[in-house]
Coordinates of C-alpha atoms in Angstrom, one line a residue:
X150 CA 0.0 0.0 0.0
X151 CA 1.7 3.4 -0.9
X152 CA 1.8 5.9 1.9
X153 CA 1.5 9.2 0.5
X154 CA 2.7 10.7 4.1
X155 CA 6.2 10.5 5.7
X156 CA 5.9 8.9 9.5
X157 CA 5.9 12.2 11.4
X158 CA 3.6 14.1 9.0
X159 CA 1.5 11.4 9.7
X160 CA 2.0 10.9 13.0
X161 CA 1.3 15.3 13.2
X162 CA -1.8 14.7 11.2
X163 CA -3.3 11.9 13.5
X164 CA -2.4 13.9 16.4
X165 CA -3.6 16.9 14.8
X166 CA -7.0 15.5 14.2
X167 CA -7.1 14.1 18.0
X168 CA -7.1 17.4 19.1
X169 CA -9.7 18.8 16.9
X170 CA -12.3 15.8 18.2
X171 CA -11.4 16.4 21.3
X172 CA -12.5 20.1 21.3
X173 CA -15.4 19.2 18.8
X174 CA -16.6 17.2 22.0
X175 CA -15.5 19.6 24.2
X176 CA -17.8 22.2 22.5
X177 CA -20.9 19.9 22.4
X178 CA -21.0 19.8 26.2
X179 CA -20.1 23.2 27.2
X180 CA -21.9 24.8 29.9
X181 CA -25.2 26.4 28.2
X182 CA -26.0 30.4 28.7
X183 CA -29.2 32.4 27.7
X184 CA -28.0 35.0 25.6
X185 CA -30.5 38.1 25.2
X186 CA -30.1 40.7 22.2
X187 CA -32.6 43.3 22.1
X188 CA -33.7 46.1 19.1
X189 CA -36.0 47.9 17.3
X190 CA -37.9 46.9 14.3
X191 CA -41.4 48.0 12.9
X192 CA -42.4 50.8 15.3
X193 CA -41.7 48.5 18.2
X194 CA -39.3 47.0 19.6
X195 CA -38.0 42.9 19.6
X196 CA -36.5 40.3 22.1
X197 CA -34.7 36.9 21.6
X198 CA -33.6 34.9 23.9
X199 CA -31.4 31.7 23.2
X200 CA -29.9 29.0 25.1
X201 CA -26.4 28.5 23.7
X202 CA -22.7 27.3 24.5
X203 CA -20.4 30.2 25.5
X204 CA -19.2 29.9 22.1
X205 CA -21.8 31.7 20.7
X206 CA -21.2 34.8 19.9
X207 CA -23.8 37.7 19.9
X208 CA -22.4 40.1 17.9
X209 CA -23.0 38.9 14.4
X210 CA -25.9 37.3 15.2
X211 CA -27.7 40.5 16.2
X212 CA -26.2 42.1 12.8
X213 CA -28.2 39.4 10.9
X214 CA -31.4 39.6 12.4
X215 CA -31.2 43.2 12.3
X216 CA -30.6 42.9 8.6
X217 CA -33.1 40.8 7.9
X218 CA -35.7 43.1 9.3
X219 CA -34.7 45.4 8.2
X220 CA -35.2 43.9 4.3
X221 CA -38.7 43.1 5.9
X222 CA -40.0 46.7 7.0
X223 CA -38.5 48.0 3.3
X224 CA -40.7 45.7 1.6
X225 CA -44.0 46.2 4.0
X226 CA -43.8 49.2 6.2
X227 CA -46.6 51.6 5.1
X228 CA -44.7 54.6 6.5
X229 CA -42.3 54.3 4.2
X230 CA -42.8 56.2 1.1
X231 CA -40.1 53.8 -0.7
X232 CA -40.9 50.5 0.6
X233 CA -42.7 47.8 -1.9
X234 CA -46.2 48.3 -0.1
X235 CA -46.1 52.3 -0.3
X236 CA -45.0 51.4 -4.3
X237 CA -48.1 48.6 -4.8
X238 CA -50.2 51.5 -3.0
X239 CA -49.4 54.3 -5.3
X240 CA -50.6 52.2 -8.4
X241 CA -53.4 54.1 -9.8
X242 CA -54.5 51.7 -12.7
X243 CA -55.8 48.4 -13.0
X244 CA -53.7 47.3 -16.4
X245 CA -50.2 48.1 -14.5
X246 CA -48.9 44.8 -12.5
X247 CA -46.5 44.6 -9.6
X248 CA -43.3 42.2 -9.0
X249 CA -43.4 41.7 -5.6
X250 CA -40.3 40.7 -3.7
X251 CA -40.6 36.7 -2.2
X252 CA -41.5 38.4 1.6
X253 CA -44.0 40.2 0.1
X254 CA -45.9 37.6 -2.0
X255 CA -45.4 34.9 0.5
X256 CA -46.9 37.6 3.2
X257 CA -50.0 38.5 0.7
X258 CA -50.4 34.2 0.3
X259 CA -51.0 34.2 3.5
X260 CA -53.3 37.2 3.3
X261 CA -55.3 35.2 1.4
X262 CA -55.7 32.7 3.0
X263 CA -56.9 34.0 5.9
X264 CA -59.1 36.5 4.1
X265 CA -61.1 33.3 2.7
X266 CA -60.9 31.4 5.9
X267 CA -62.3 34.1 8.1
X268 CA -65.1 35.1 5.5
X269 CA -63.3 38.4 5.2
X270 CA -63.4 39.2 8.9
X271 CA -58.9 39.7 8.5
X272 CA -58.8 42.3 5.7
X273 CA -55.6 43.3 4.7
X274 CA -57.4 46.4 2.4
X275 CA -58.2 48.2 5.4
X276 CA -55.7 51.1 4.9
X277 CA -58.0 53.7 4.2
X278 CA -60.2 53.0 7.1
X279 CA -57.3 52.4 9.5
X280 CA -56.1 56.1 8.3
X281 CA -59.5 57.5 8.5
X282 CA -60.0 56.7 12.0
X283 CA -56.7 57.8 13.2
X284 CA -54.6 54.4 13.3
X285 CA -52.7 54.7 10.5
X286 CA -49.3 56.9 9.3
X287 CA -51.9 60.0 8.5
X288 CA -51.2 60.1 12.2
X289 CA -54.5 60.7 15.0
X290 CA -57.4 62.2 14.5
X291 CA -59.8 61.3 18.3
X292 CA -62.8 61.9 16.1
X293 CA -65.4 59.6 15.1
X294 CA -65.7 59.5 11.1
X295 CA -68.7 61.1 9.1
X296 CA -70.7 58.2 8.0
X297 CA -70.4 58.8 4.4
X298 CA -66.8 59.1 4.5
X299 CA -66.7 55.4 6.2
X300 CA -68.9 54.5 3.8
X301 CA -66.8 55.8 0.6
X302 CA -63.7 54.0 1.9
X303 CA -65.6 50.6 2.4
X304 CA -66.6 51.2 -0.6
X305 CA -62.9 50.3 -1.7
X306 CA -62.5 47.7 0.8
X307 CA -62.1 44.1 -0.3
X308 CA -58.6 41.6 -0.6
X309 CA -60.7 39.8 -3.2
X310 CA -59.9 43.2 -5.0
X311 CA -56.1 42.3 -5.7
X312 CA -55.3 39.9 -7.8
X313 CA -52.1 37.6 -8.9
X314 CA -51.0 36.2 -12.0
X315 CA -49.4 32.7 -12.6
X316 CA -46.1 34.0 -12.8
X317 CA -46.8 35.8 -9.2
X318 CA -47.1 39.6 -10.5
X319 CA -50.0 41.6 -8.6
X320 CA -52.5 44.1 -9.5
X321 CA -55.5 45.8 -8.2
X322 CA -58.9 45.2 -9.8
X323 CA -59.9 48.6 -8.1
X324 CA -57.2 51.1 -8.5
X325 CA -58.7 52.9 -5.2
X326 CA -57.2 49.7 -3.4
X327 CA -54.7 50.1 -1.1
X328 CA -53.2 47.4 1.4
X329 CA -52.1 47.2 5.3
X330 CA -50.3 44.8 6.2
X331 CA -49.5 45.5 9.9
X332 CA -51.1 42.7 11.6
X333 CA -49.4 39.9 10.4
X334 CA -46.1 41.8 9.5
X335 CA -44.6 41.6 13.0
X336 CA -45.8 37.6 12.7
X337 CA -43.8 37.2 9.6
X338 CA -40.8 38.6 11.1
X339 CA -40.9 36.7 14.4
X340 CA -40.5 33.4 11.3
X341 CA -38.0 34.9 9.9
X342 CA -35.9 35.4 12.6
X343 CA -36.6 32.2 14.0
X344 CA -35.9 30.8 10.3
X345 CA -32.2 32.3 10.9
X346 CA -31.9 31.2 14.5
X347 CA -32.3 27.6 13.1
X348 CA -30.2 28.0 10.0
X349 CA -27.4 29.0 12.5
X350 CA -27.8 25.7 14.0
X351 CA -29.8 27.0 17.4
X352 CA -32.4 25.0 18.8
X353 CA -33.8 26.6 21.7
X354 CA -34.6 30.2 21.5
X355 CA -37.6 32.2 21.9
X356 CA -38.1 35.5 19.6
X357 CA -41.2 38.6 20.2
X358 CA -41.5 40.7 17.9
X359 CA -44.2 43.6 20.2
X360 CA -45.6 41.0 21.9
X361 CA -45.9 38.3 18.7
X362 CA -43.9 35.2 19.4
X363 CA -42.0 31.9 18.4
X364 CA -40.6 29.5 20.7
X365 CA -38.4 26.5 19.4
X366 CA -37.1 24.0 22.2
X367 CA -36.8 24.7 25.9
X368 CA -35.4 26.8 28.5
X369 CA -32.1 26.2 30.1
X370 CA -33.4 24.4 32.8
X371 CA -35.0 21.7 29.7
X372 CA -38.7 22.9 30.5
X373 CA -40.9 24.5 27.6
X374 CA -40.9 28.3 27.6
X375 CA -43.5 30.1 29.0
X376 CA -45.3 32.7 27.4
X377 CA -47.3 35.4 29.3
X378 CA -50.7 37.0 27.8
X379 CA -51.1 40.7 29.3
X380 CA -54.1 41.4 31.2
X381 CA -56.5 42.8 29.0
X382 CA -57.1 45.8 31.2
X383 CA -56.1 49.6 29.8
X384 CA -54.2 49.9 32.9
X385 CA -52.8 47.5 33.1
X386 CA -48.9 46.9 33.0
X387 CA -46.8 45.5 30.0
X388 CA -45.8 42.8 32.1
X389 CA -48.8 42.0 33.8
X390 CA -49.7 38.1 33.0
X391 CA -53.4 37.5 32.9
X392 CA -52.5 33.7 31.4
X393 CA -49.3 31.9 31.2
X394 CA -49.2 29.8 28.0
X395 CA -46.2 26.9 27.5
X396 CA -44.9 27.0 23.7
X397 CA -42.6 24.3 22.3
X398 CA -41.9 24.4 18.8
X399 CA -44.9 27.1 18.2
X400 CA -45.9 30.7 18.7
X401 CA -48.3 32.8 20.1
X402 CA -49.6 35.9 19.1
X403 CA -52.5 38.5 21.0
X404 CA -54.7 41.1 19.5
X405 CA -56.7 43.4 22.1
X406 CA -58.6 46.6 22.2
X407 CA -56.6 47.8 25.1
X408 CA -53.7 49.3 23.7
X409 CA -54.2 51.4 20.6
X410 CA -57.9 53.6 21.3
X411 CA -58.9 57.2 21.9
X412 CA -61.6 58.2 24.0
X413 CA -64.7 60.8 23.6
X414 CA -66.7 61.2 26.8
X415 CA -67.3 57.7 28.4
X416 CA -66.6 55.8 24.7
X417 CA -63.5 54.2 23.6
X418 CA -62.9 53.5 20.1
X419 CA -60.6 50.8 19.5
X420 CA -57.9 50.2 16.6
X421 CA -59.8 46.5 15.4
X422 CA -61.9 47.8 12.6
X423 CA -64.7 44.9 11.7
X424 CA -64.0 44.8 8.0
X425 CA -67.9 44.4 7.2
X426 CA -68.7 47.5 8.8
X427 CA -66.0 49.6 8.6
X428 CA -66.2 50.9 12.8
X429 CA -64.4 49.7 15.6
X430 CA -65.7 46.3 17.2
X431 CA -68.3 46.4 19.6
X432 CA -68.5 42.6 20.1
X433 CA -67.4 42.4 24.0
X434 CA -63.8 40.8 22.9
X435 CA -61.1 42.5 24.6
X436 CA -58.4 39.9 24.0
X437 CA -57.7 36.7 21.1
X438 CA -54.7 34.9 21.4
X439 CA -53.6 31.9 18.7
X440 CA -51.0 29.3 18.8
X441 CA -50.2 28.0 15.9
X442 CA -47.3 26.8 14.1
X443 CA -46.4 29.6 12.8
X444 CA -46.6 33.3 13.7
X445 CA -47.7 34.6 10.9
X446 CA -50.8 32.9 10.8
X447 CA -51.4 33.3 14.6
X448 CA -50.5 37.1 14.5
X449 CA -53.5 37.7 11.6
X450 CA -55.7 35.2 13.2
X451 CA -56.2 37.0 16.4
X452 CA -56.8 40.4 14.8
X453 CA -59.6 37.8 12.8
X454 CA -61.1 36.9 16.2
X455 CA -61.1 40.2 17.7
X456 CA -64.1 41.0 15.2
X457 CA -65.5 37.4 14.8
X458 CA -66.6 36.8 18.4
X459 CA -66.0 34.0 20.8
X460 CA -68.7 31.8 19.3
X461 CA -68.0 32.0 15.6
X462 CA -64.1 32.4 16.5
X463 CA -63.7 29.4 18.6
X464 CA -65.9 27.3 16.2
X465 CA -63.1 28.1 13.3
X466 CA -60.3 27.3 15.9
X467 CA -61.8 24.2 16.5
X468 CA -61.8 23.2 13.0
X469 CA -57.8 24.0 12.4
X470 CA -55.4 21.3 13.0
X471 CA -52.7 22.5 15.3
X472 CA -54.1 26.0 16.0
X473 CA -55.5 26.7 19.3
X474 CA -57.4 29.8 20.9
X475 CA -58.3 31.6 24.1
X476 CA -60.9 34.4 23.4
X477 CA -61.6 36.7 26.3
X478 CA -64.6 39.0 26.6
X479 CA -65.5 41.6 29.1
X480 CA -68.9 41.5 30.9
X481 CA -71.3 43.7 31.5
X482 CA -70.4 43.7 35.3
X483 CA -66.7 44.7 34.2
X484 CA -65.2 41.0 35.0
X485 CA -63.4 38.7 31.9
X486 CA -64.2 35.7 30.8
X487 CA -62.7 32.9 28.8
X488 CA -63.5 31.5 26.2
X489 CA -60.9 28.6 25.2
X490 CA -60.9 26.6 21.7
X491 CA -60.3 22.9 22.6
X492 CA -57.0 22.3 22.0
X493 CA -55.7 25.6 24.2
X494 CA -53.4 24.5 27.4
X495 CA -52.8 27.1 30.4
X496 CA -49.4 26.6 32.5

């Protein structure tokens, strides 16, 4: 047999490779650290958390997920007059198309989706309502609309209204229509961040994206991570848990009314516009949270809720494979009440 190696090259190389499987195994059982990196993204602000070796540094991580983020606002932040969604918006005519980028089509897919499954209770044409009543980048307004001006911009109202071609090109069928995207745009990036997490090779992390999360593994202790839902209350605290919810391998997003409202007199006017009416919702529901397996679809799904109702709502949960609900009203008497989809598990 020829020996391409002289004896001591050899013998270097064997004791060369020794070494490097000896700190291969030496890195595999390292002491494990929860490593937090914190930003801003989308007119909020995020968190991850991940349970890594002390090998892991943060520094180039946190430059990835800030870049990737940042690629996701420019293609569907609304206040930006040069992102892909302020450019769709702008169209004018119903013969011009659109080339959206892949985060924006797979985005308006889901869109879709949940515009059929919901029976257009999720809208993502609601822009000029939003803006109307004060909620959008026109900026406040703490007056209630004129009923024909609500009525005009219904009038224009519809995700049925923008269409796609085979070779995934978009364009309006109404050039009045213009899109908002903002409740499942935080979900999408909570996936995409959790996407890179995994591509880096981590497997237990937890991202929130203003309050819309995705949680892959387990703590450092090995027990699932546990996800708080804020008290539905207007005064109530950031971090005040009303539920604690565990999440392995899932997320978990929360809509409420108890954020985002302005006041006149003794009436609140919340930011969840029922699609089919075109006013804030007056159903009772003050909070929906989803888990699902994905955040995207729980982050629109609970803004769906929030005008569905706990009946209708729950029933549709019910119906999902692998999604799960809690709906909360408030009574007349001021107290909350639950209402939980089957499949929905409390710590």
């Amino acid at each position: 047999m020829l020996n391409f190696y002289p004896p001591k090259a050899k013998q270097r190389t064997v004791g060369l490779m020794a070494a490097l499987s000896i700190l291969l195994v030496c890195a595999s059982c390292q002491p494990r650290r929860e490593l937090r990196l914190t930003g801003k993204t989308m007119g909020t602000t995020y968190h991850i958390t991940v349970v890594a070796g002390l090998l892991t540094s943060t520094g180039t991580l946190q430059k990835k997920i800030d870049a990737r983020l940042a690629a996701i606002n420019r293609s569907m932040s609304t206040y930006d007059p040069n992102s892909e969604i302020s450019r769709f918006n702008a169209i004018a005519s119903v013969e011009e198309t659109f080339s959206p980028s892949v985060d924006f089509l797979d985005v308006l897919e889901v869109a879709g989706e949940l515009y059929r499954l919901t029976d257009g209770a999720w809208d993502g044409t609601l822009d000029p309502l939003i803006n109307l009543w004060g909620f959008g980048r026109k900026g406040a307004v703490h007056q209630v609309p004129a009923d024909d001006r609500i009525d005009r911009a219904l009038g224009h109202v519809g995700f049925d209204r923008v269409e796609r071609d085979p070779s995934g090109r978009i364009r309006k069928t109404d050039p009045a229509v213009t899109l908002d995207l903002a409740s499942i745009a935080k979900g999408y990036g909570v996936d995409a961040v959790a996407r890179l997490l995994g591509d880096e090779g981590l497997t237990d992390f937890v991202v929130e994206i203003g309050g819309e999360v995705y949680a892959r593994g387990h703590r450092k202790d090995g027990k699932p991570w546990r996800i708080g839902i804020n008290r539905p209350d207007r005064d109530a605290a950031f971090n005040e848990v009303y539920k604690a919810v565990p999440l392995t391998d899932q997320a978990m997003a929360t809509s409420g009314d108890y954020r985002i409202f302005f006041q006149i007199g003794e009436h609140a006017y919340a930011h969840i516009l029922d699609p089919r009416t075109g006013r804030p919702v007056t159903n009772g529901v003050v909070s929906a949270s989803v888990v699902a397996a994905n955040c995207t679809v729980a982050d629109g799904l609970a803004t769906a809720l929030m005008v569905m109702g706990p009946e209708k709502g729950v029933a549709l949960v019910d119906r999902l494979p692998g999604v799960a609900c809690l709906i909360v009203t408030r009574q007349p008497d001021g107290s909350l009440k639950d209402h939980p989809s089957s499949g929905f598990v409390l710590h």
